[in-house]
Coordinates of C-alpha atoms (C1' of nucleotides) in Angstrom, one line a residue:
Chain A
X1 CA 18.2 55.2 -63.6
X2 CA 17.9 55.0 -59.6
X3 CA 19.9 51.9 -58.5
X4 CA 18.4 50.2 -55.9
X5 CA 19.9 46.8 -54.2
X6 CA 18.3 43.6 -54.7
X7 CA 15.7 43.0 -51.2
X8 CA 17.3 41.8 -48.5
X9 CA 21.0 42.3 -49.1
X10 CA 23.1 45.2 -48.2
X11 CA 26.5 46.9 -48.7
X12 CA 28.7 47.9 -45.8
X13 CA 30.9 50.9 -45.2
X14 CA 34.4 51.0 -43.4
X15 CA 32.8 51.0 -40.0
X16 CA 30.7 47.6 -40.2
X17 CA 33.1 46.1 -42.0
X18 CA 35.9 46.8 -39.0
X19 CA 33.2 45.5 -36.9
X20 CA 31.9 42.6 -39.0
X21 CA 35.4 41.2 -38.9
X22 CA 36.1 41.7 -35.5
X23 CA 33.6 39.1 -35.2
X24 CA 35.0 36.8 -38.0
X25 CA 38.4 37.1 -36.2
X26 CA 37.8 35.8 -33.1
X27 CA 35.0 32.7 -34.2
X28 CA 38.0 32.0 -36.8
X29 CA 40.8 32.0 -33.7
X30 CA 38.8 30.0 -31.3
X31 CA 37.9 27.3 -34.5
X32 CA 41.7 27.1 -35.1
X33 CA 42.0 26.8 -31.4
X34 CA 40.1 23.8 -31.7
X35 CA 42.0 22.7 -34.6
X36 CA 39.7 22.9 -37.1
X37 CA 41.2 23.9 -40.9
X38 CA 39.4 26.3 -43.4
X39 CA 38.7 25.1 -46.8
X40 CA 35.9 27.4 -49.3
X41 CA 33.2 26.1 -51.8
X42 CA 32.0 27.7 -54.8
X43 CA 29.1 30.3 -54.5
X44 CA 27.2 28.2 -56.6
X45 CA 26.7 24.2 -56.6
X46 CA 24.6 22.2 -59.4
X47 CA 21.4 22.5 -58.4
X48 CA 21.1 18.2 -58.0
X49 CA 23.8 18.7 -55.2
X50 CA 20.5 21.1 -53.0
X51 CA 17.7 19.8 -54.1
X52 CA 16.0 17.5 -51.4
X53 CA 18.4 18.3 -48.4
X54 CA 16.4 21.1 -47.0
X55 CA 12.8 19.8 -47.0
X56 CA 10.1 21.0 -48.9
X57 CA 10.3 24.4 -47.4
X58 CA 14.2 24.7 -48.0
X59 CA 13.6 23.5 -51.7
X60 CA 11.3 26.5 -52.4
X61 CA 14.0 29.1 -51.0
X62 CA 17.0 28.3 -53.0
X63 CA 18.2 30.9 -55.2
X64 CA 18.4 29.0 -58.8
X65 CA 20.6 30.3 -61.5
X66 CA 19.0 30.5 -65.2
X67 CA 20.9 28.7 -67.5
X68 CA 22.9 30.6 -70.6
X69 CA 21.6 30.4 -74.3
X70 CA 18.4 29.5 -74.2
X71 CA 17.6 31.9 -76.5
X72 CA 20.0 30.3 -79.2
X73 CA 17.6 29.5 -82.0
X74 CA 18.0 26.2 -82.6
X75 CA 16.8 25.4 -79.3
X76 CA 14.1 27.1 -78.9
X77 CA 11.8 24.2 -79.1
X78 CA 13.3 22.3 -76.2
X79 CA 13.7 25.2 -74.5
X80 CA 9.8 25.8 -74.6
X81 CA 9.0 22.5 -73.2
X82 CA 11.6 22.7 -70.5
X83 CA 9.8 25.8 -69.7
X84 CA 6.8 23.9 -69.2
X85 CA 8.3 21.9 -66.0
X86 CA 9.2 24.8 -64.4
X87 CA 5.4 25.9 -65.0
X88 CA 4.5 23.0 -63.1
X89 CA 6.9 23.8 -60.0
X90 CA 9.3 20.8 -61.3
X91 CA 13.2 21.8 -61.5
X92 CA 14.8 20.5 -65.3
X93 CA 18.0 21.0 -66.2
X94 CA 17.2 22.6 -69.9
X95 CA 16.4 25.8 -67.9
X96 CA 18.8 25.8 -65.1
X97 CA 21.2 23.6 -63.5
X98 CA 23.1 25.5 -60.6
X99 CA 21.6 27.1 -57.5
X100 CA 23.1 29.7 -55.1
X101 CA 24.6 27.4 -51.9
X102 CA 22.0 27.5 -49.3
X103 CA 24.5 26.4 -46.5
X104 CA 27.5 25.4 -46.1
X105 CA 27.0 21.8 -44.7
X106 CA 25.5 20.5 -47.7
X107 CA 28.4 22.1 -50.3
X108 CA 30.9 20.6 -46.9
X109 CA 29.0 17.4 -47.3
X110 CA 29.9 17.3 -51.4
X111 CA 33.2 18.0 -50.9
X112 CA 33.8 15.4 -48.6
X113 CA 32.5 12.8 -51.0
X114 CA 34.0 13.7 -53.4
X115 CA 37.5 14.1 -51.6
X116 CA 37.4 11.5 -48.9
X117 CA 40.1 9.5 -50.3
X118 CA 42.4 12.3 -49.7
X119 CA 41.6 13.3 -46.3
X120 CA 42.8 12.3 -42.8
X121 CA 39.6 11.3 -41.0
X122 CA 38.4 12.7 -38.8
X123 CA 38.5 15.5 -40.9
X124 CA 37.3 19.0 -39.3
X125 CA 37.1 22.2 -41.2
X126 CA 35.8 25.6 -40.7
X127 CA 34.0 27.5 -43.5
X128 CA 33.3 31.1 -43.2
X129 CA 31.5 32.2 -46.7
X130 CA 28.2 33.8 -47.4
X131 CA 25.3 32.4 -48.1
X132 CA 21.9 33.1 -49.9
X133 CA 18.0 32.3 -49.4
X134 CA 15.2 33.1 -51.2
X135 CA 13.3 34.0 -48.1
X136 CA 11.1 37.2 -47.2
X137 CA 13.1 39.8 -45.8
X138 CA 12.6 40.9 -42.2
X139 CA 14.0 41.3 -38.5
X140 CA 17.3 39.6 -38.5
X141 CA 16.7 37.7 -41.9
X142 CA 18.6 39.0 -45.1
X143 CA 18.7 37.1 -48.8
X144 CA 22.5 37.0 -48.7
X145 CA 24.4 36.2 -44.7
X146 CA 27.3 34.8 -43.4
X147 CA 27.6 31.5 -41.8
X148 CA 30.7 30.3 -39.9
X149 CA 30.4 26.6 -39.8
X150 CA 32.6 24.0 -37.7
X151 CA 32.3 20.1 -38.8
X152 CA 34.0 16.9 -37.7
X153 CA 33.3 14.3 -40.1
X154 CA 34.4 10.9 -39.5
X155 CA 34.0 10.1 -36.0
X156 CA 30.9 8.9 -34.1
X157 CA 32.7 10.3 -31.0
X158 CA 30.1 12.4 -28.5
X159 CA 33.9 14.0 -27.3
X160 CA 33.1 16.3 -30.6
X161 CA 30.0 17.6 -29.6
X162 CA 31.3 18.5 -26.0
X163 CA 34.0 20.1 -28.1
X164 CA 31.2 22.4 -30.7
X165 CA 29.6 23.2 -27.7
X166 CA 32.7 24.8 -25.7
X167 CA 33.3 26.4 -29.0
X168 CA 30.2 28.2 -28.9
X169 CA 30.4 29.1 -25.1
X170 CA 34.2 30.0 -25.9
X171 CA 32.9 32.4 -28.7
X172 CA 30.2 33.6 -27.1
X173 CA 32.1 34.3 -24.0
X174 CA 34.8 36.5 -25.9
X175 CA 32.0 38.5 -28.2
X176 CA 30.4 39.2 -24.1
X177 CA 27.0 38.3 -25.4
X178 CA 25.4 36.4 -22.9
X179 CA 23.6 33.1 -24.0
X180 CA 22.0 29.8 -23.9
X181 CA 23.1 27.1 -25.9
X182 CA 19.8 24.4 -26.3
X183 CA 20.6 20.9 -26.6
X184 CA 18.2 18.2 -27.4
X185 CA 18.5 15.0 -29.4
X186 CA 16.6 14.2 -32.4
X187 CA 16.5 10.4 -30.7
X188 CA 14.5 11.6 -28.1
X189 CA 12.0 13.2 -30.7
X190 CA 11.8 10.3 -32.2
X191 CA 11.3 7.8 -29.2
X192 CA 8.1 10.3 -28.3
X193 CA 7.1 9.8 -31.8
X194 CA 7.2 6.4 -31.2
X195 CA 5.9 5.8 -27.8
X196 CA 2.6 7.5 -28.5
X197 CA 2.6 5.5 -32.3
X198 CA 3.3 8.4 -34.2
X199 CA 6.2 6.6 -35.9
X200 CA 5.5 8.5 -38.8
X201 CA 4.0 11.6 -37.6
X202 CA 7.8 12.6 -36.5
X203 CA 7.7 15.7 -38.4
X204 CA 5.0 16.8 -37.7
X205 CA 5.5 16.2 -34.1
X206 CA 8.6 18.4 -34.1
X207 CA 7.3 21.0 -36.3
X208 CA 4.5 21.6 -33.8
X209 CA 6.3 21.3 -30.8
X210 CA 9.4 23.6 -31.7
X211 CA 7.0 26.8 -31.9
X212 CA 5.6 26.0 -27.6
X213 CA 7.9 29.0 -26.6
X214 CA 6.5 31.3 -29.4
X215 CA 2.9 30.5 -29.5
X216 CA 2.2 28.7 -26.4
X217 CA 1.1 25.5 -25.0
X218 CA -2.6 25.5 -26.5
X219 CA -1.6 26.2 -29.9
X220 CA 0.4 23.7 -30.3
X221 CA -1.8 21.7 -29.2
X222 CA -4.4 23.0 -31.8
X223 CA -1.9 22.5 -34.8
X224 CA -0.9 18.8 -33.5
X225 CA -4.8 18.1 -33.8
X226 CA -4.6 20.1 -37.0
X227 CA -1.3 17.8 -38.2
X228 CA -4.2 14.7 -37.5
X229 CA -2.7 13.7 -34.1
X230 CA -5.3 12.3 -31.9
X231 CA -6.7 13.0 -28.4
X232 CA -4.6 10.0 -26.0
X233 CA -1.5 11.2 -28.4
X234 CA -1.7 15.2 -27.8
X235 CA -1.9 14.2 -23.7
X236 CA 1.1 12.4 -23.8
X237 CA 2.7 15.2 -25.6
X238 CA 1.7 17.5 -23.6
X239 CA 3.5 15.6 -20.6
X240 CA 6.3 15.7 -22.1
X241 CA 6.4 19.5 -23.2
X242 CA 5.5 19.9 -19.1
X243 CA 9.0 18.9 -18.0
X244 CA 10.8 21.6 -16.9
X245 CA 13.0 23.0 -13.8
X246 CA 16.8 22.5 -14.0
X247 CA 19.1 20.0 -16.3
X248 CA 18.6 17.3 -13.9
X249 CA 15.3 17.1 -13.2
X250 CA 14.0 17.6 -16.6
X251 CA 16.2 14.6 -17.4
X252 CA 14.7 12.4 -14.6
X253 CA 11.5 13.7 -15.6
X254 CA 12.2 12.2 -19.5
X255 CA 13.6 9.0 -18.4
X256 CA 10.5 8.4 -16.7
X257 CA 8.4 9.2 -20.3
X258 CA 10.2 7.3 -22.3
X259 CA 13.0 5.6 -20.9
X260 CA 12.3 2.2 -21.4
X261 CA 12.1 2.9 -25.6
X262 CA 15.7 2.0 -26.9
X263 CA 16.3 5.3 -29.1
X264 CA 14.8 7.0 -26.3
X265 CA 17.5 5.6 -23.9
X266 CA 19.8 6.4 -26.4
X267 CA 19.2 9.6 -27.0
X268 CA 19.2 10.7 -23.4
X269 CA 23.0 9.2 -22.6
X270 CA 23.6 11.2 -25.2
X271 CA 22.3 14.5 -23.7
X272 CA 23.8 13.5 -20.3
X273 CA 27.3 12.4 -22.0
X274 CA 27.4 16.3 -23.2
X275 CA 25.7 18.1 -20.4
X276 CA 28.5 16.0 -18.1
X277 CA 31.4 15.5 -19.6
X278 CA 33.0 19.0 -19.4
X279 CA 32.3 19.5 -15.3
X280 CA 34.4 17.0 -15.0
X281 CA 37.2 18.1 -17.0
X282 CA 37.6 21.9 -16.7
X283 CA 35.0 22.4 -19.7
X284 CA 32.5 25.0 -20.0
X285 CA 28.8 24.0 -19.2
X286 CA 27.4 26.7 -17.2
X287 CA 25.1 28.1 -20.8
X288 CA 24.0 24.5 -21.6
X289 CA 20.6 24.1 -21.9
X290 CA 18.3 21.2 -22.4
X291 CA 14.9 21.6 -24.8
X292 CA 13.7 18.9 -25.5
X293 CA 11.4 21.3 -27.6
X294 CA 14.3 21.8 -29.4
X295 CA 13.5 20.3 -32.9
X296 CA 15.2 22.1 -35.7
X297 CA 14.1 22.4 -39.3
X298 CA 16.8 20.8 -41.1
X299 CA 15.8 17.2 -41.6
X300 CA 19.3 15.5 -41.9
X301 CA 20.0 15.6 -38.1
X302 CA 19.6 12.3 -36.2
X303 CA 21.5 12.8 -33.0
X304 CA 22.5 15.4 -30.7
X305 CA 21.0 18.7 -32.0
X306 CA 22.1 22.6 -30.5
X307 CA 20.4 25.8 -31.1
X308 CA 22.0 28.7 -29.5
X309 CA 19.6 32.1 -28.3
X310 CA 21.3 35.4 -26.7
X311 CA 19.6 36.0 -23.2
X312 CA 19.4 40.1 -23.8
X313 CA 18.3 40.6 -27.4
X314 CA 14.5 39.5 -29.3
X315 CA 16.4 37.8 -31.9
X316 CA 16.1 34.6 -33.6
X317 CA 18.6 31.8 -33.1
X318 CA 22.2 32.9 -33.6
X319 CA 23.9 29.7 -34.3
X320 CA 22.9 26.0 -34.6
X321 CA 24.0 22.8 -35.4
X322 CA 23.9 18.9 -34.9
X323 CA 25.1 15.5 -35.5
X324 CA 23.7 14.3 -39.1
X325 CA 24.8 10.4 -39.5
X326 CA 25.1 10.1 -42.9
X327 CA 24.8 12.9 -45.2
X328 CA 27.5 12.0 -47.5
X329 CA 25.4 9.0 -48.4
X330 CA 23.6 10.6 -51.1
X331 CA 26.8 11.3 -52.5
X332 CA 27.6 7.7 -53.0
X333 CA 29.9 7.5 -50.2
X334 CA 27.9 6.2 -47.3
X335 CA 29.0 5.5 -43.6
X336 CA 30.3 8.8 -42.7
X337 CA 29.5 10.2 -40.0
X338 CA 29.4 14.0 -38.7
X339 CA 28.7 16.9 -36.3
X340 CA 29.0 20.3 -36.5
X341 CA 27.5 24.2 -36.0
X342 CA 27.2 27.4 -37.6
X343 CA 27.5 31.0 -36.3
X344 CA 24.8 33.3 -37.8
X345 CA 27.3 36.6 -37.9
X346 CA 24.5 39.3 -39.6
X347 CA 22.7 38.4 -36.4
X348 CA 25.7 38.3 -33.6
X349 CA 26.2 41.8 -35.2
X350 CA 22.6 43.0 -34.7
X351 CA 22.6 41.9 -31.5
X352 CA 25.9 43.5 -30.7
X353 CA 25.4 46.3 -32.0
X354 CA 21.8 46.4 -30.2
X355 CA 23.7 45.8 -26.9
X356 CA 26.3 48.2 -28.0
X357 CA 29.4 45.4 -27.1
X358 CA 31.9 46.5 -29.9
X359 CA 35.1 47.6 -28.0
X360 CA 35.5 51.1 -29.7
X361 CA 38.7 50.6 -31.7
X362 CA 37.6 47.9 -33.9
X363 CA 37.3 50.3 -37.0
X364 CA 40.9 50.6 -38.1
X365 CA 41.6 54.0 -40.0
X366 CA 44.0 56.2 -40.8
X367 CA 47.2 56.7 -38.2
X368 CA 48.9 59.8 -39.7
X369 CA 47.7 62.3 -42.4
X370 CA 50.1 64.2 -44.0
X371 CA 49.1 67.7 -45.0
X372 CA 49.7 68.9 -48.5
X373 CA 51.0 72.6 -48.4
X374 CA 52.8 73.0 -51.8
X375 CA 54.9 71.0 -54.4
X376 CA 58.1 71.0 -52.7
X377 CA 56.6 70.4 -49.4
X378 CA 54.3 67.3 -50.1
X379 CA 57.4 66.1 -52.0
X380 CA 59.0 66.1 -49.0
X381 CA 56.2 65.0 -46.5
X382 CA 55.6 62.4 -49.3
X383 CA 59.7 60.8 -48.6
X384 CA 58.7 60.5 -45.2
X385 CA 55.3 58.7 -45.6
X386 CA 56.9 56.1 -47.2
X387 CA 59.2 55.5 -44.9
X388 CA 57.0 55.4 -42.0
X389 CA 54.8 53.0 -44.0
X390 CA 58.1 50.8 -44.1
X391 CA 57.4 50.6 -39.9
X392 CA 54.0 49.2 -40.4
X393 CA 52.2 53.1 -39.5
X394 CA 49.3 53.5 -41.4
X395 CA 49.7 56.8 -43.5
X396 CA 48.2 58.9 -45.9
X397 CA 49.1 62.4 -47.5
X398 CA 46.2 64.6 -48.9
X399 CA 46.2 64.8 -52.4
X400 CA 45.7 68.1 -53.4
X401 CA 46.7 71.3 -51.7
X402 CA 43.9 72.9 -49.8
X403 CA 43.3 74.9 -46.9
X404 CA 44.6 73.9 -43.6
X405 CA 40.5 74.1 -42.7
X406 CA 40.1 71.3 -45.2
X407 CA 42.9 69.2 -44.4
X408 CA 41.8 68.9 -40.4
X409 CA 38.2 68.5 -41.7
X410 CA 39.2 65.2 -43.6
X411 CA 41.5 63.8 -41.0
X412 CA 38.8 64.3 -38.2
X413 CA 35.9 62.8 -40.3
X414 CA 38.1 59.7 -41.4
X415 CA 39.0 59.6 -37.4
X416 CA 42.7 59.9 -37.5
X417 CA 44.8 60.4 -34.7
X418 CA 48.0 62.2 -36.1
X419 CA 48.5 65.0 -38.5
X420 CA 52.0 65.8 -39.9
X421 CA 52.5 69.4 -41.1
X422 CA 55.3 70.5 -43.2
X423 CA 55.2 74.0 -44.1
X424 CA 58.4 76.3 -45.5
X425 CA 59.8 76.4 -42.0
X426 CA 59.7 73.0 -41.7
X427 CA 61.3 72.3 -44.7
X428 CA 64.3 74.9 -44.3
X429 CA 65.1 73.2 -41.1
X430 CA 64.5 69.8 -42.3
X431 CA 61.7 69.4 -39.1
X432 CA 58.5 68.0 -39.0
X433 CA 55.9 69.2 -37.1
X434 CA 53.2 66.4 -35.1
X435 CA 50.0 67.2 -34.0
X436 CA 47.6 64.4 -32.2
X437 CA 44.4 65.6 -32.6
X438 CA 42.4 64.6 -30.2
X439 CA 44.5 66.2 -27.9
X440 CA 45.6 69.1 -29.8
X441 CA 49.1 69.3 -28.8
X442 CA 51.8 69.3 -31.4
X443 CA 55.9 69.0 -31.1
X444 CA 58.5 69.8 -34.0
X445 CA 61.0 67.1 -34.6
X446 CA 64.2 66.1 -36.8
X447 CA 62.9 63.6 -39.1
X448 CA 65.6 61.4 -37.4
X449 CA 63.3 61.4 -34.3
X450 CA 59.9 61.5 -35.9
X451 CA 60.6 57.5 -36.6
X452 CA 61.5 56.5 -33.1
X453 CA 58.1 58.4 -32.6
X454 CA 55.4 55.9 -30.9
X455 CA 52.3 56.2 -32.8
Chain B
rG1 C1' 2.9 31.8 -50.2
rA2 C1' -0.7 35.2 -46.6
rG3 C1' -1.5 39.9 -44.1
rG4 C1' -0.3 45.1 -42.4
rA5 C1' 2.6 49.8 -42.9
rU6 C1' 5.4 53.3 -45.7
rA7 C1' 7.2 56.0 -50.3
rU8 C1' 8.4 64.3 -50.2
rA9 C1' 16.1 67.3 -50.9
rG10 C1' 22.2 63.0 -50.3
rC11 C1' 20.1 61.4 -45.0
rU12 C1' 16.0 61.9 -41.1
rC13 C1' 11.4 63.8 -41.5
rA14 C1' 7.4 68.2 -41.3
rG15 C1' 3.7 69.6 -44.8
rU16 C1' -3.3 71.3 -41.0
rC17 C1' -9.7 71.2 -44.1
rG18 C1' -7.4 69.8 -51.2
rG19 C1' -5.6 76.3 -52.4
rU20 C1' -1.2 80.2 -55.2
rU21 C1' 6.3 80.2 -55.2
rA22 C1' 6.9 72.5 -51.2
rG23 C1' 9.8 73.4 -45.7
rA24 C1' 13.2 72.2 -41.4
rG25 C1' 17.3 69.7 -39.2
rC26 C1' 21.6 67.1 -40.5
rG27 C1' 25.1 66.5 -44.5
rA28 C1' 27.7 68.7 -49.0
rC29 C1' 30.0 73.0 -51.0
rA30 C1' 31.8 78.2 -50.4
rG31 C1' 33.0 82.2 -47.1
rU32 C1' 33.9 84.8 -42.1
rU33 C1' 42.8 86.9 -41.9
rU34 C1' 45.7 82.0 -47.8
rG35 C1' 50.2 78.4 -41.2
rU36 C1' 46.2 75.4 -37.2
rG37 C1' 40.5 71.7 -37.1
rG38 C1' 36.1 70.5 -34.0
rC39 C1' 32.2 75.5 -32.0
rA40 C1' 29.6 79.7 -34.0
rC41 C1' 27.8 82.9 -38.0
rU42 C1' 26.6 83.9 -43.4
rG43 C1' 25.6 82.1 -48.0
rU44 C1' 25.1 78.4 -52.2
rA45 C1' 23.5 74.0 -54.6
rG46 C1' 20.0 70.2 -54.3
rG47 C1' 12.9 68.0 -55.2
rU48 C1' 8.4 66.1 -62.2
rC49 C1' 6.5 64.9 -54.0
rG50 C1' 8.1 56.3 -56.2
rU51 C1' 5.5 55.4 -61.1
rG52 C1' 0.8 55.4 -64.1
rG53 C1' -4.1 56.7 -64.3
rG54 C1' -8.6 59.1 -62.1
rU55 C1' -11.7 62.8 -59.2
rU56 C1' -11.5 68.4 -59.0
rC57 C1' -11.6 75.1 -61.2
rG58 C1' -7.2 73.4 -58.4
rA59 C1' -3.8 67.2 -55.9
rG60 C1' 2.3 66.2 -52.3
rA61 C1' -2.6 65.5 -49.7
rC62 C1' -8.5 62.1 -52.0
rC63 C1' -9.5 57.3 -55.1
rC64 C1' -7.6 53.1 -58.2
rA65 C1' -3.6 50.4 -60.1
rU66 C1' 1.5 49.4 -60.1
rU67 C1' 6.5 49.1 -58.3
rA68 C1' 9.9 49.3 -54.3
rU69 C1' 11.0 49.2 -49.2
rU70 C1' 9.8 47.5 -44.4
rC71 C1' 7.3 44.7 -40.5
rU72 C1' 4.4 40.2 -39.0
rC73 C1' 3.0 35.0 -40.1
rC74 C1' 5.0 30.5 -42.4
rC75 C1' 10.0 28.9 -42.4
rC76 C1' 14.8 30.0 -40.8
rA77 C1' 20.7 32.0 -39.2

RNA sequence: GAGGAUAUAGCUCAGUCGGUUAGAGCGACAGUUUGUGGCACUGUAGGUCGUGGGUUCGAGACCCAUUAUUCUCCCCA
């Protein structure tokens, strides 16, 4: 048979992986810098844990996991009938019970529920695992990806959102992508939803409005009619997409829409508490963006919401995040609060890689290969390996004896530095004799002096 | 879920108007002094042209179906 992978996942060699990581190292230092603590989920949750936290649309793409035995025999019946749900697009436990994790906030969100009584709140914790998503394949989208996710549960304090959003601009800074991290508030979507009395039109408010950067004032304004907003209701939307200019002025410029509506008011102390709170204490504010297009699709946010897009690179958003006021509630453990974020690595690595801003060293190979010239001679180099292995020096010996052609063919495809040749000579004399092959110079030492050697 | 594109050697791709034995570059392997690599040269291996039908004297090429991949939309990281 030809094996094939599964669309939309991928495996990766040495090379990505020493650059994948460099990426998960420093978004892992700078969480622990913040003092968040890493904790890991299963791959899979029961399916009852999903279902209903993503909206309709995040329902459809969650990888569901067929349950063992139907085909035992004495269960065929029920199994038949189960079958018949699933026929009708309704999820029943007779045919399967566990899903893939979609996220990590929702499996973050269990756990807490179901640990709370154990945990010093405010509890914040990092997760960096994969995730998976029944979604069509394309640009920047893959089945199976990596989020790195940072959440503070337990505190209604807007000090943690000033402190997500100098994580992202601390991560972003060190990665040397350059971006802009979008801030809105899902209050202030909802006080426009309310000023023009389209309380419950909210969603399809945002929905419409988050796409005006892709498709354009007009069409939005064709799928709000679409959505059954009316005339006086589009205008006064469409004021409010028309604020613009910088952080300031757009924020005069919404007070004056909707102001006077208390979650509107709400919502923008919110913005302003974040936008100002780090200029005056040594923060980092310079990438923060409001949008008050900015809607998200995820429809367990309430407050402050961020979306993060790198200036240089067509790319989808590379992170996002936002406070969600009670998500543990469906868990049975209600009033508990929390913000956090989530790093979308398979895309920081596209658009790195786009912008070429991996430092050159990040693959790690090979130091020192040593050849293999005979029995007595690898027996010899093989002493040595081991004890240069014992100083932390990355070695390997080649395995079989081969041409010297072959030997410098191997070390210069697996990029290593160092080649240690022992030959007769070298032997009889008990020498060694270094080569660094990128420069091509080599030196003969004692063993004794090959380990004060700096590699 | 909707639409477009593609499928030929391990990889990237040529292959004209349908014509006889399907090519190149890269890679792999071997060799060009059995103790000094990268370069160069020589050679070798490797293909049921995604799969199944059809048209034709003749199909890698044309038609239909199918599968996979990929891109766009929806949605999202």
């Amino acid at each position: 048979m030809k094996p094939s992978l599964p669309q939309g996942t991928r495996d990766f060699n040495a090379n990505v992986i020493g650059k994948r990581n460099y990426i998960f190292n420093i978004i892992r230092s700078v969480f622990e810098l913040y003092g968040f603590q890493p904790i890991e989920t299963p791959a899979m949750e029961n399916l009852d844990t999903l279902m209903g936290k993503y909206g309709d649309e995040g329902d459809k793409l969650i990888f569901k996991i067929l349950n063992n035995g139907l085909d035992n025999i004495a269960k065929h019946e029920s199994a038949r009938q189960e079958f018949e749900k699933i026929l009708q697009g309704k999820n029943t436990k007779g045919i399967t019970e566990r899903a893939l994790r979609y996220d990590l906030t929702i499996p973050f969100a269990r756990y807490v529920a179901m640990n709370h009584g154990q945990l010093t709140m405010p509890f914040k914790r990092y997760q960096i695992q994969p995730v998976w998503r029944a979604d069509r394949p394309q640009r920047g989208r893959y089945r199976e990806f990596y989020q790195c996710d940072a959440d503070v549960v337990g505190s209604y304090s807007l000090m943690n959102e000033v402190e997500l959003a100098n994580i992202y601009a601390t991560v972003f800074s060190k990665l040397g992508i350059g971006v802009e991290i979008k801030i809105n508030s899902r209050k202030v979507l909802a006080a426009l939803a309310e000023i023009i009395g389209g309380a419950d039109k909210i969603i399809d408010i945002t929905i419409a409005i988050d796409k005006l950067d892709k498709i354009g004032l007009e069409k939005v304004k064709e799928e709000l009619a679409q959505r059954g907003l009316e005339e006086h209701q589009i205008n006064a939307i469409e004021k409010y997409l028309a604020i613009n200019g910088a952080n300031e002025e757009k924020i005069i410029a919404l007070k004056d829409l909707i102001g006077d509506n208390e979650t509107g008011k709400k919502g923008i102390e919110e913005i302003e508490f974040v936008i100002n709170y780090p200029k005056e204490n040594f923060g980092v504010t310079s990438e923060i963006v409001t949008d008050f297009t900015l809607a998200r699709g995820l429809n367990y946010y309430t407050g402050i919401i961020f979306e993060v897009k790198a200036k240089d690179a067509e790319m989808g958003s590379i992170g996002g995040g936002g406070r969600y006021d009670d998500l543990t509630g469906t868990f049975g453990v209600p009033n508990i609060a929390g913000v956090g974020i989530s790093f979308g690595v398979d895309r920081i690595y596209d658009v790195m890689d786009e912008l070429k801003l991996f430092p050159d060293n990040v693959a790690k190979s090979t130091q020192v290969l040593f050849f293999n010239l005979g029995e007595s001679e690898s027996k010899m180099a093989f002493g040595i390996m081991q004890q240069l292995r014992a100083k932390n020096i990355r070695c390997e010996i080649y395995p079989d004896q081969a041409k010297f052609d072959k030997q410098f063919k191997y070390a210069e495809k697996k990029d290593i530095t160092y080649a240690i040749i022992i030959g007769t000579e070298e032997m009889n004399t008990n020498m060694v004799k270094l080569k660094n092959l990128q420069t091509g110079t080599q030196h003969n030492f004692a063993v004794e002096e090959l380990f004060k050697f700096d590699f």
